[in-house]
Amino acid sequence: GDMGEAVLKTMISTDGTKKQVNFADISDTLQTTGHVLDQRLIEEILRYFVNVRIITDKDEQGYYELRHDAIAGRIYERMTAIEKELIEVKTFLDNSYKIYGQRKVLLTDNDLKYIALYENKLILNNELKEFIKISKKGVQKARQRRTSIAAAVAVALILIMSGFSIWALNERTKAVEQ
């Protein structure tokens, strides 16, 4: 019933097509959307869907997939707006984390604002939580750097303007004396 539908929803991409997922992806996505299932129940549901030919059996890399995009479209229609948004945010986070692993690129301030809307609804693994935490620290450091640079520029301008003012007063005094 509902648990089977939740498992099938993990195999839908953000644009409503089928996608390949492994057991860990299914488990993580279920947890993200608030469904906590034990491993045996997930395996039982997957075996059932393989037997009734809704999904393909796992391949050599351990990935499952819906048999047809038509099935994906029907499941996508049954997803609520919140489920679609949560899956979109989770996909965004997963992709960003992969990029971070490859090139050490953190989330930007706008990315964090986007995630903040869903952060209390998402149930994330420790790696993603740490990634978000590191990104927040990076954004905070960048803000502090910009603030420090702005303050230093302001002080430098004040000093330069003061120097010119003192020079102008000295020149005025010399001109008056002459």
mmCIF file of C-alpha atoms in Angstrom, residues 3-11 19-27 30 37-58 62-67:
data_model
loop_
_atom_site.group_PDB
_atom_site.id
_atom_site.type_symbol
_atom_site.label_atom_id
_atom_site.label_comp_id
_atom_site.label_asym_id
_atom_site.label_seq_id
_atom_site.Cartn_x
_atom_site.Cartn_y
_atom_site.Cartn_z
ATOM 1 C CA MET A 3 4.856 1.873 1.809
ATOM 2 C CA GLY A 4 4.996 0.362 -1.669
ATOM 3 C CA GLU A 5 3.980 3.663 -3.187
ATOM 4 C CA ALA A 6 6.636 5.449 -1.124
ATOM 5 C CA VAL A 7 9.284 3.037 -2.441
ATOM 6 C CA LEU A 8 8.141 3.612 -6.037
ATOM 7 C CA LYS A 9 8.266 7.390 -5.523
ATOM 8 C CA THR A 10 11.985 7.082 -4.731
ATOM 9 C CA MET A 11 12.505 5.889 -8.320
ATOM 10 C CA LYS A 19 15.679 6.995 -12.542
ATOM 11 C CA GLN A 20 18.065 4.316 -11.373
ATOM 12 C CA VAL A 21 18.441 3.967 -7.633
ATOM 13 C CA ASN A 22 20.304 1.597 -5.386
ATOM 14 C CA PHE A 23 19.182 0.337 -2.006
ATOM 15 C CA ALA A 24 20.992 3.127 -0.136
ATOM 16 C CA ASP A 25 19.310 5.776 -2.340
ATOM 17 C CA ILE A 26 15.901 4.249 -1.676
ATOM 18 C CA SER A 27 16.512 4.103 2.064
ATOM 19 C CA LEU A 30 12.428 7.255 2.261
ATOM 20 C CA LEU A 37 11.226 1.389 7.094
ATOM 21 C CA ASP A 38 13.450 -1.453 8.172
ATOM 22 C CA GLN A 39 15.760 -3.009 5.620
ATOM 23 C CA ARG A 40 13.856 -6.301 5.388
ATOM 24 C CA LEU A 41 10.570 -4.570 4.581
ATOM 25 C CA ILE A 42 12.197 -2.505 1.821
ATOM 26 C CA GLU A 43 13.775 -5.649 0.352
ATOM 27 C CA GLU A 44 10.422 -7.455 0.511
ATOM 28 C CA ILE A 45 8.672 -4.581 -1.273
ATOM 29 C CA LEU A 46 11.393 -4.479 -3.936
ATOM 30 C CA ARG A 47 11.133 -8.263 -4.508
ATOM 31 C CA TYR A 48 7.362 -7.926 -4.886
ATOM 32 C CA PHE A 49 7.707 -5.156 -7.490
ATOM 33 C CA VAL A 50 10.305 -7.190 -9.392
ATOM 34 C CA ASN A 51 7.992 -10.228 -9.369
ATOM 35 C CA VAL A 52 4.995 -8.256 -10.690
ATOM 36 C CA ARG A 53 7.295 -6.641 -13.310
ATOM 37 C CA ILE A 54 6.882 -3.045 -12.191
ATOM 38 C CA ILE A 55 10.616 -2.590 -11.618
ATOM 39 C CA THR A 56 13.666 -4.307 -13.048
ATOM 40 C CA ASP A 57 15.761 -6.585 -10.876
ATOM 41 C CA LYS A 58 18.932 -4.938 -9.636
ATOM 42 C CA GLY A 62 22.933 -2.883 -7.605
ATOM 43 C CA TYR A 63 20.539 -0.394 -9.228
ATOM 44 C CA TYR A 64 16.780 -0.800 -9.545
ATOM 45 C CA GLU A 65 14.650 1.024 -12.099
ATOM 46 C CA LEU A 66 11.022 1.273 -13.140
ATOM 47 C CA ARG A 67 10.287 -0.733 -16.283
#
